[in-house]
Structure formats: C-alpha cells, structure tokens
Coordinates of C-alpha atoms in Angstrom, one line a residue:
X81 CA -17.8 18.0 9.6
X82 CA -18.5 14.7 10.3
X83 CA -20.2 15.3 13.5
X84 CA -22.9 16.9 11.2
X85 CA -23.4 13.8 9.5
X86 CA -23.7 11.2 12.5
X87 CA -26.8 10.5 14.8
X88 CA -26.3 9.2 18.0
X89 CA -28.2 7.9 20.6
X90 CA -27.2 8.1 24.6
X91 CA -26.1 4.5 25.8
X92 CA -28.6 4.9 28.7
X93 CA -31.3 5.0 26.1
X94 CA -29.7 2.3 24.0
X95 CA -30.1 -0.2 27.1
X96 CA -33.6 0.5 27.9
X97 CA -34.3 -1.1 24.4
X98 CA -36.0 -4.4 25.0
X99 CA -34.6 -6.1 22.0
X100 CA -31.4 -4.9 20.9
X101 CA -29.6 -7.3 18.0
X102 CA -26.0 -6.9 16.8
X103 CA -24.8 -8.5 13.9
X104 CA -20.8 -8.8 13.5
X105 CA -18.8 -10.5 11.2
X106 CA -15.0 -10.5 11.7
X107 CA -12.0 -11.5 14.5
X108 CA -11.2 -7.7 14.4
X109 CA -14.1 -7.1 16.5
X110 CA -14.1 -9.6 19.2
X111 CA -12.8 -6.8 21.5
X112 CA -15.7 -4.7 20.6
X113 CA -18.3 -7.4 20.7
X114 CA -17.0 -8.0 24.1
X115 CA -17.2 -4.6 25.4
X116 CA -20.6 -4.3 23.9
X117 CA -21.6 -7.4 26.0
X118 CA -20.1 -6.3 29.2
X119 CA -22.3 -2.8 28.8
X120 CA -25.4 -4.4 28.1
X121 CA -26.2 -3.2 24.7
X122 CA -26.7 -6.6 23.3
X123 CA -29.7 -8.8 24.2
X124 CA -29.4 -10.8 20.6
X125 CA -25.9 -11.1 19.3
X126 CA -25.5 -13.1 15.7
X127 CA -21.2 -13.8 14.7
X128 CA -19.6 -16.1 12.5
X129 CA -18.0 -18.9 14.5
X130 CA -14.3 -17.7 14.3
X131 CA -15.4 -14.6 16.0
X132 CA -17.5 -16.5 18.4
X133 CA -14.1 -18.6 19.3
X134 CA -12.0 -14.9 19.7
X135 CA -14.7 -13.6 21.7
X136 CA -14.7 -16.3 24.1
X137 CA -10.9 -16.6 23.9
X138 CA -11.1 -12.6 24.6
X139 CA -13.4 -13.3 27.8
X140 CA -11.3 -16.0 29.4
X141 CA -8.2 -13.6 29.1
X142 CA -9.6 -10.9 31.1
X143 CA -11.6 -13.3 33.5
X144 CA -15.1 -11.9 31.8
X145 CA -16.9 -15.1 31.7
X146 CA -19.9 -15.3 29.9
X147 CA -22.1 -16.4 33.1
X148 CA -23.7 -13.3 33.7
X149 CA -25.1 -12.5 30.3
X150 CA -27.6 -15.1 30.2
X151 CA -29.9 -13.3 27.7
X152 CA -27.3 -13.7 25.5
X153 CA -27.8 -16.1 22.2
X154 CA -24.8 -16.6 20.0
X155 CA -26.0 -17.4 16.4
X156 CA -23.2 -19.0 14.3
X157 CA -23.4 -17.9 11.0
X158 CA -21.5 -20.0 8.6
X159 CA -20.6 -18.2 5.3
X160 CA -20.6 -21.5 3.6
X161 CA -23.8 -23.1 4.1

C-alpha cells in the first residue's frame, strides 16, 4: 500500500540535478547525511552544528574525508539565534 503512495525518482537522475539542497536537522542522521555525500546527491547541504560535528566525526571514522566534496557548503543553523 504504501508503494502506491510514494514517488521516487532514480538516483542517476537525482545527480544530474545541478542544484540539489538538503536540509537536515538531527545527530540521528549524520550516517545518512554522510552516505548522501559520498553518492553525490548533495551539492548544498544546510545542518545544525551538532550534526555538522557527528558528521565529520562519522567521516574521520571510516577514513571518508571531506576533501573530495569540494562543492560542498555546510550551513550551521543555530536554533537559537
């Protein structure tokens, strides 16, 4: 049933979109975020900063550094401002 319900787009169409933004909010997906990343479906990625820091932490661990995503821009959102 729910298959009826969802729309879903093929990931090699997904990367041949020039601009594609993620918004993500939570430590609980830094793993996802990461994987995300490392497939190339995120040019524009905006996270609060504890997620930033897991994410990071997350791409140390598995020796995934950041280098080669240079179109990447982390925006730290900051609930309290």
């Amino acid at each position: 049933e729910l298959d009826s319900r969802v729309i879903a787009v093929p990931l090699s169409i997904i990367r041949t979109i020039p601009n594609k933004v993620v918004i993500a909010v939570g430590t609980e997906k830094a793993q996802s975020i990461l994987s995300a990343i490392h497939g190339q479906l995120v040019d524009y990625l905006y996270i609060d900063q504890p997620t930033a820091r897991k994410v990071l932490q997350l791409s140390n661990k598995i020796d995934m550094g950041l280098d080669d995503v240079i179109n990447i821009v982390f925006f730290l959102w900051d609930p309290k401002i």
